Structure formats: structure tokens, C-alpha cells
Coordinates of C-alpha atoms in Angstrom, one line a residue:
M23 CA -95.1 131.5 -132.5
V24 CA -96.8 133.6 -130.0
A25 CA -95.0 134.0 -126.7
P26 CA -97.1 133.1 -123.7
D27 CA -98.4 135.9 -121.4
P28 CA -96.0 136.7 -118.5
P29 CA -97.2 135.5 -115.1
L30 CA -99.3 137.8 -113.1
A31 CA -97.7 139.6 -110.2
S32 CA -99.3 139.9 -106.8
D33 CA -101.3 142.9 -105.9
A34 CA -98.4 144.2 -103.9
P35 CA -96.2 146.5 -106.0
A36 CA -92.7 145.3 -106.8
A37 CA -89.9 146.4 -104.6
P38 CA -88.1 149.5 -105.7
D39 CA -84.9 147.7 -106.6
T40 CA -86.6 145.4 -109.1
A41 CA -87.1 148.0 -111.8
V42 CA -85.3 151.1 -113.1
A43 CA -87.2 154.4 -112.8
L44 CA -87.2 156.4 -116.0
D45 CA -89.1 159.4 -114.8
A46 CA -89.1 162.2 -117.4
H47 CA -90.6 165.0 -115.5
V48 CA -92.0 167.9 -117.5
P49 CA -92.6 171.2 -115.7
P50 CA -96.2 172.4 -115.4
D51 CA -95.6 175.4 -117.8
A52 CA -94.2 173.2 -120.6
Q53 CA -95.6 174.0 -124.0
V54 CA -97.5 171.4 -126.1
D55 CA -95.4 170.6 -129.2
G56 CA -96.6 172.3 -132.3
A57 CA -100.2 172.4 -131.2
P58 CA -102.8 175.2 -131.7
S59 CA -103.9 177.3 -128.7
Q60 CA -107.3 175.6 -128.7
P61 CA -108.0 171.8 -128.9
A62 CA -110.3 170.4 -131.5
S63 CA -114.0 171.0 -130.8
A64 CA -117.3 169.3 -131.7
G65 CA -117.4 171.3 -134.9
D66 CA -114.6 169.3 -136.3
L67 CA -116.9 166.3 -136.4
Q68 CA -118.2 167.6 -139.7
G69 CA -114.9 166.8 -141.4
G70 CA -114.3 163.7 -139.3
V71 CA -117.4 161.9 -140.6
A72 CA -117.1 163.0 -144.2
R73 CA -116.5 159.4 -145.4
S74 CA -119.5 158.1 -143.5
R75 CA -121.6 161.0 -144.7
G76 CA -120.7 160.2 -148.3
G77 CA -120.9 156.4 -147.8
F78 CA -123.8 154.6 -146.2
M79 CA -125.4 157.8 -145.0
A80 CA -125.6 159.2 -148.6
R81 CA -127.5 156.1 -149.6
L82 CA -129.7 156.3 -146.5
R83 CA -130.7 159.9 -147.2
G84 CA -131.5 159.0 -150.8
L85 CA -133.8 156.2 -149.7
L86 CA -135.7 158.3 -147.2
V87 CA -136.9 161.0 -149.6
G88 CA -140.3 160.6 -151.3
G89 CA -142.8 157.9 -150.7
M90 CA -141.8 154.9 -148.6
S91 CA -142.8 151.4 -149.7
D92 CA -142.2 148.1 -147.9
E93 CA -139.3 147.5 -150.3
A94 CA -137.8 151.0 -149.5
W95 CA -137.9 150.3 -145.8
D96 CA -136.1 147.0 -146.4
D97 CA -133.5 148.9 -148.3
V98 CA -133.1 151.3 -145.3
E99 CA -132.6 148.4 -143.0
E100 CA -129.9 146.8 -145.3
T101 CA -128.2 150.2 -145.6
L102 CA -128.0 150.6 -141.8
I103 CA -126.6 147.1 -141.5
A104 CA -124.0 147.9 -144.1
G105 CA -123.0 150.9 -142.1
D106 CA -122.1 148.8 -139.1
V107 CA -125.2 149.7 -137.0
G108 CA -125.9 146.0 -136.6
V109 CA -128.7 143.6 -137.6
D110 CA -130.8 143.8 -134.4
I111 CA -130.5 147.6 -134.1
A112 CA -131.2 148.2 -137.8
S113 CA -134.4 146.2 -137.5
R114 CA -135.5 148.0 -134.4
V115 CA -134.8 151.5 -135.9
V116 CA -136.8 150.7 -139.0
N117 CA -139.7 149.2 -137.1
R118 CA -139.9 152.2 -134.8
A119 CA -139.4 154.8 -137.5
R120 CA -142.2 153.2 -139.7
A121 CA -144.6 153.4 -136.7
E122 CA -143.6 156.9 -135.9
Y123 CA -143.5 158.6 -139.3
G124 CA -146.9 157.7 -140.6
A125 CA -147.5 160.2 -143.4
G126 CA -144.8 162.5 -142.0
D127 CA -141.0 162.8 -142.7
P128 CA -139.3 159.3 -142.8
L129 CA -135.8 161.0 -142.7
A130 CA -136.7 162.8 -139.5
A131 CA -138.1 159.6 -138.0
V132 CA -135.0 157.6 -138.7
R133 CA -132.8 160.4 -137.4
S134 CA -134.8 160.6 -134.2
E135 CA -134.5 156.8 -133.6
L136 CA -130.7 156.9 -134.2
V137 CA -130.3 159.7 -131.7
A138 CA -132.4 157.7 -129.2
L139 CA -129.8 154.9 -129.3
L140 CA -127.1 157.1 -127.8
V141 CA -126.8 157.1 -124.0
P142 CA -127.4 160.3 -122.0
R143 CA -124.3 162.0 -120.7
E144 CA -123.7 164.6 -118.0
P145 CA -122.8 168.0 -119.3
G146 CA -119.2 169.1 -118.8
W147 CA -117.9 165.6 -118.2
S148 CA -114.2 165.4 -117.1
P149 CA -112.2 163.0 -115.0
R150 CA -112.6 163.8 -111.4
P151 CA -110.2 163.4 -108.5
A152 CA -111.1 161.3 -105.5
G153 CA -110.5 164.2 -103.2
P154 CA -108.4 167.3 -102.5
G155 CA -104.8 166.8 -103.3
Q156 CA -105.4 163.7 -105.3
P157 CA -105.2 163.3 -109.1
A158 CA -108.0 162.2 -111.4
V159 CA -107.1 158.8 -112.9
V160 CA -107.7 157.6 -116.4
L161 CA -107.0 154.0 -117.2
V162 CA -106.7 153.5 -121.0
V163 CA -107.4 149.9 -122.2
G164 CA -107.8 148.1 -125.6
V165 CA -106.1 145.7 -127.9
N166 CA -102.9 146.4 -129.7
G167 CA -103.1 148.3 -133.0
T168 CA -106.1 150.5 -132.2
G169 CA -104.2 153.7 -131.5
K170 CA -104.1 153.4 -127.7
T171 CA -100.7 155.1 -127.2
T172 CA -101.5 157.8 -129.7
T173 CA -104.8 158.4 -127.9
I174 CA -103.1 158.8 -124.6
G175 CA -100.8 161.4 -126.1
K176 CA -103.7 163.3 -127.5
L177 CA -105.6 163.2 -124.2
A178 CA -102.6 164.4 -122.4
A179 CA -102.2 167.3 -124.8
R180 CA -105.9 168.2 -124.4
Y181 CA -105.7 168.3 -120.6
R182 CA -102.4 170.3 -120.7
R183 CA -104.1 172.9 -122.9
E184 CA -106.8 173.2 -120.3
G185 CA -104.1 174.2 -117.8
R186 CA -103.8 170.8 -116.0
T187 CA -100.6 169.0 -115.2
V188 CA -100.5 165.4 -116.5
L189 CA -98.4 162.4 -115.5
L190 CA -98.4 159.2 -117.6
A191 CA -97.9 155.7 -116.3
A192 CA -96.1 153.4 -118.8
A193 CA -97.8 150.3 -117.6
D194 CA -97.7 148.5 -121.0
T195 CA -94.4 146.9 -120.0
F196 CA -94.7 143.8 -122.2
R197 CA -95.0 145.2 -125.8
A198 CA -91.7 146.0 -127.5
A199 CA -91.1 149.8 -127.7
A200 CA -94.3 150.7 -125.9
I201 CA -92.4 152.7 -123.2
E202 CA -90.4 154.6 -125.8
Q203 CA -93.5 155.4 -127.8
L204 CA -95.3 156.7 -124.7
Q205 CA -92.3 158.8 -123.8
L206 CA -92.3 160.3 -127.3
W207 CA -96.0 161.3 -127.1
A208 CA -95.5 162.6 -123.6
G209 CA -92.8 165.0 -124.9
R210 CA -95.1 166.2 -127.6
A211 CA -97.9 166.7 -125.2
G212 CA -95.9 168.4 -122.4
A213 CA -96.6 165.6 -119.9
G214 CA -94.4 163.7 -117.5
V215 CA -93.9 159.9 -117.6
V216 CA -93.1 157.3 -114.9
A217 CA -91.8 154.0 -116.3
H218 CA -89.9 150.9 -115.1
A219 CA -87.8 148.5 -117.1
P220 CA -89.4 146.5 -119.9
G221 CA -91.2 143.4 -118.4
A222 CA -91.7 145.0 -115.0
D223 CA -94.9 144.6 -113.0
P224 CA -97.5 147.0 -114.5
G225 CA -99.2 147.4 -111.1
A226 CA -95.9 148.7 -109.6
V227 CA -95.7 151.3 -112.4
V228 CA -99.2 152.5 -111.7
Y229 CA -98.6 152.6 -107.9
D230 CA -95.3 154.6 -108.3
T231 CA -97.1 157.0 -110.7
L232 CA -99.8 157.7 -108.2
D233 CA -97.2 158.3 -105.5
A234 CA -95.3 160.7 -107.8
A235 CA -98.6 162.5 -108.8
I236 CA -99.6 163.0 -105.2
A237 CA -96.2 164.2 -104.2
R238 CA -96.1 166.8 -107.0
G239 CA -99.8 167.8 -106.9
V240 CA -100.4 166.5 -110.4
D241 CA -104.0 167.0 -111.7
V242 CA -104.4 164.0 -114.0
V243 CA -102.8 160.5 -114.2
I244 CA -103.3 158.6 -117.5
A245 CA -102.2 154.9 -117.4
D246 CA -101.2 153.0 -120.5
T247 CA -101.9 149.3 -120.3
A248 CA -101.1 146.0 -122.1
G249 CA -103.1 145.3 -125.2
R250 CA -102.8 141.6 -125.8
L251 CA -105.8 139.9 -127.5
H252 CA -109.0 140.2 -125.5
T253 CA -109.5 136.4 -125.5
K254 CA -106.6 136.0 -123.1
S255 CA -107.8 135.9 -119.5
S256 CA -104.5 136.9 -118.0
L257 CA -104.8 140.3 -119.6
M258 CA -108.1 140.9 -118.0
D259 CA -106.7 139.6 -114.7
E260 CA -103.9 142.1 -114.9
L261 CA -106.2 145.0 -115.6
A262 CA -108.4 144.0 -112.7
K263 CA -105.3 143.9 -110.5
I264 CA -104.4 147.5 -111.6
R265 CA -107.8 148.6 -110.6
R266 CA -107.4 147.1 -107.1
I267 CA -104.0 148.9 -106.7
I268 CA -105.6 152.2 -107.6
D269 CA -108.3 151.5 -105.0
K270 CA -105.8 150.8 -102.4
R271 CA -103.6 153.8 -103.1
L272 CA -106.5 156.2 -103.6
P273 CA -109.4 155.0 -101.5
G274 CA -112.6 156.3 -102.9
A275 CA -111.1 157.1 -106.3
R276 CA -113.4 156.7 -109.3
P277 CA -111.0 156.1 -112.2
E278 CA -112.2 156.5 -115.7
T279 CA -111.6 153.3 -117.7
L280 CA -111.6 154.3 -121.4
F281 CA -111.6 151.7 -124.1
V282 CA -109.9 152.6 -127.4
L283 CA -111.7 151.2 -130.3
D284 CA -110.6 151.3 -134.0
A285 CA -113.7 152.5 -135.9
T286 CA -112.6 150.6 -139.0
T287 CA -112.9 147.2 -137.2
G288 CA -116.7 147.6 -137.0
Q289 CA -118.6 144.8 -135.3
N290 CA -115.3 143.0 -134.3
G291 CA -114.4 146.1 -132.3
L292 CA -117.7 145.9 -130.5
A293 CA -117.0 142.3 -129.5
Q294 CA -113.7 143.4 -128.1
A295 CA -115.3 146.3 -126.2
R296 CA -117.9 143.9 -124.7
A297 CA -115.2 141.5 -123.4
F298 CA -113.3 144.4 -121.7
H299 CA -116.6 145.8 -120.3
E300 CA -117.5 142.5 -118.8
S301 CA -114.1 142.1 -117.2
V302 CA -113.1 145.6 -116.0
G303 CA -116.2 147.8 -116.3
L304 CA -115.7 150.5 -119.0
T305 CA -116.8 154.1 -118.3
G306 CA -116.2 155.5 -121.7
I307 CA -115.1 154.8 -125.3
V308 CA -112.5 156.6 -127.5
L309 CA -113.3 155.8 -131.1
T310 CA -110.2 156.2 -133.3
K311 CA -109.8 156.5 -137.1
L312 CA -113.4 157.6 -137.5
D313 CA -112.2 159.7 -140.4
S314 CA -110.9 156.6 -142.1
T315 CA -114.2 154.6 -142.3
A316 CA -117.4 155.0 -144.4
K317 CA -119.2 153.0 -141.7
G318 CA -119.7 155.3 -138.8
G319 CA -122.7 153.4 -137.6
I320 CA -120.5 151.5 -135.1
V321 CA -121.1 154.5 -132.8
F322 CA -124.7 153.6 -132.5
A323 CA -124.0 149.9 -132.1
I324 CA -121.5 150.3 -129.3
E325 CA -123.5 152.8 -127.2
D326 CA -126.7 150.8 -127.5
A327 CA -125.1 147.5 -126.7
L328 CA -123.0 148.5 -123.8
R329 CA -124.8 151.7 -122.6
V330 CA -121.3 153.2 -122.3
P331 CA -120.8 156.7 -123.8
V332 CA -118.3 157.5 -126.5
R333 CA -116.2 160.3 -124.9
F334 CA -113.9 161.2 -127.8
V335 CA -113.4 160.4 -131.4
G336 CA -110.2 160.6 -133.4
V337 CA -110.5 162.4 -136.7
G338 CA -106.9 162.7 -137.8
E339 CA -103.2 162.1 -137.1
Q340 CA -102.3 165.4 -135.5
L341 CA -101.9 166.0 -131.8
D342 CA -105.1 168.0 -131.6
D343 CA -107.3 165.7 -133.7
L344 CA -109.3 164.3 -130.7
V345 CA -112.8 165.6 -130.6
P346 CA -115.2 165.5 -127.7
F347 CA -118.2 163.4 -128.7
E348 CA -121.6 165.1 -128.7
P349 CA -124.5 163.0 -129.8
E350 CA -126.6 165.7 -131.4
A351 CA -123.6 167.2 -133.2
F352 CA -122.5 163.7 -134.5
V353 CA -125.9 162.9 -135.9
A354 CA -126.3 166.4 -137.4
A355 CA -122.9 165.9 -139.1
L356 CA -123.9 162.5 -140.5
F357 CA -127.2 163.9 -141.9
A358 CA -125.7 167.2 -143.1

């Protein structure tokens, strides 16, 4: 039996005596546990997409060498669909590539069309503070089981290596052991945590974290959030409430809302991302477990469908296995 969602709290944060503060402060010069001096780079995509490169992409490359018949183009479309690109996108890519390539290189034509599916992104992207003395805010959302808490730990470690101080908000107060898991990852990453008692108002946790971040001059706040099924409207309402609390505490803030998507879930993951995007407005995607799937085409599907950029991809289990996503490098690694 699935327990019902807890009732939503009002936008006003809970009174201080309704929750216990479990603030594990880590000094700014704390070391990241067991991590290398440099975080993972775009070059690590090569290994991260090895299964996709040897899966549907190997078949695709084999089809696109030599002469191209109507049957061969049909096989290309089927291969793209099998790689989680999606039916509509696969048809569009093939039609445009056929028109473009003429007597030229069909492999280059398909590669060009796949690159065109990915959204433009600003160089040197990073979460930005609303103003002087205020932290940048990252709200991490997604359903349970996608690697959300792990991703937060990896993000925190990355920003710590860049010399920034990080404070985590344990706002997933409803899932058993969520607070303890976040505290464990914070310790590994060299970040601080603000948490309340289990079952507390998530909005109050975020509000208190912002207060603490401003008081300490923290550079980045990363908020964990509940991850109940995306079909439950109360979860979306809670996330929208957290956004309103951020706006009230930091007027003019532009929080990044990153959706964590498990690459192995394929088109089902895309449906989840679409539901979150419609409710809270995503600004980026973190694609986890990319190294565990032979169907890396979901990257093209999600960026084309939502016009939201993939910001990072997870390519392993280690603290530093979070790679900034660069479109050209990703496509080059697939076609290598």
C-alpha cells in the first residue's frame, strides 16, 4: 500500500521550534574526500558513451557506409528509433539527411542532423547569484531512483574543487533515509548541510538554508527535493511552493532547476522530464547512468522535445564521474 502524500504546507516557513536543525557545517577549506585535483572533463565522454558507441551507433555507422538505397535509409530510421531517439525525430533526421547528402557522405549528413537537434548553450555556463552577497541556487528535481542524491553530491564536489563554498538543503524530508544519504554525500564532497527533522516542511528547510548561506557568505546552495511519482500533483505543487519561497527570500534570483534523468529509462524518462518541465520550468538536465546504456539517443530526444540543455552526464560511480555536457564532443564520441 502506498502511503498518501503529506499535506502541503503554506508558503510561510515553519516556525523554528517545529523542526530540529541538523546543520553540519564544513569549513571552506575542507578537502573533497578521495577525489582527484581536477574534476572530470568533456574528454571523459569517450569512455562514458562506449556502450552506445558499440550498440546502436555501431549499427548506424555500418549502415551509412557505401551506397544508400531506400531500404538502407529505412534501416537507419529503425536503428535511430532503437537507440531511443524517438519515432518522430528519427523520421525527421532521415528525411533531412537524405535531402542533404545527395551523392555526398550519408554518415556526415546524419551526424550533422543529430548535432542540429541539440539546443545552443552559452559558453562557460555556471549557476549565477542574484546579486552581491547572495548565493547561486540550484534546485535538483526528479523521481526517486534516478540518482538524484548522488548527483547532488557530485555537483557539490565539482563546485568545491572550483574553490566555491557549498551548502546543501535537505528538502527531501519525506523519503526514508534521504537526509542521512545527503549528509553522507556532503561529507564526501566537503559541503555543509542544513536539515530539519524527517517529515518537516521542505519549504522551511530551503528558507533556513538560504538564511544560513547569506549569513556565511556561501557561494552555492543546492537543494534536494522530494521525488515521488511525477503523476502526483501534490509533488509539483510542493516544488512550485519552494520556487516561490526562493523568490521571496532572494528577490531577483534566477535559480537553476536541474532535472535528474536516468538514461536507462529511455522514452519513459522523457515523459517524466516533460511533466516536471510543464510544472516547474526546467533550466537543465543531468543525465545519469549514461555509461550503463547502449541507447544514448535519449540525449537528442530530450533536448529536441523540451529545448532544455543537458548540463551534465554521469559516466560512473565515483565522486568525480560527472562530466559537463558539450554537444560537439558528445556526438564526436558517439561517432568515434
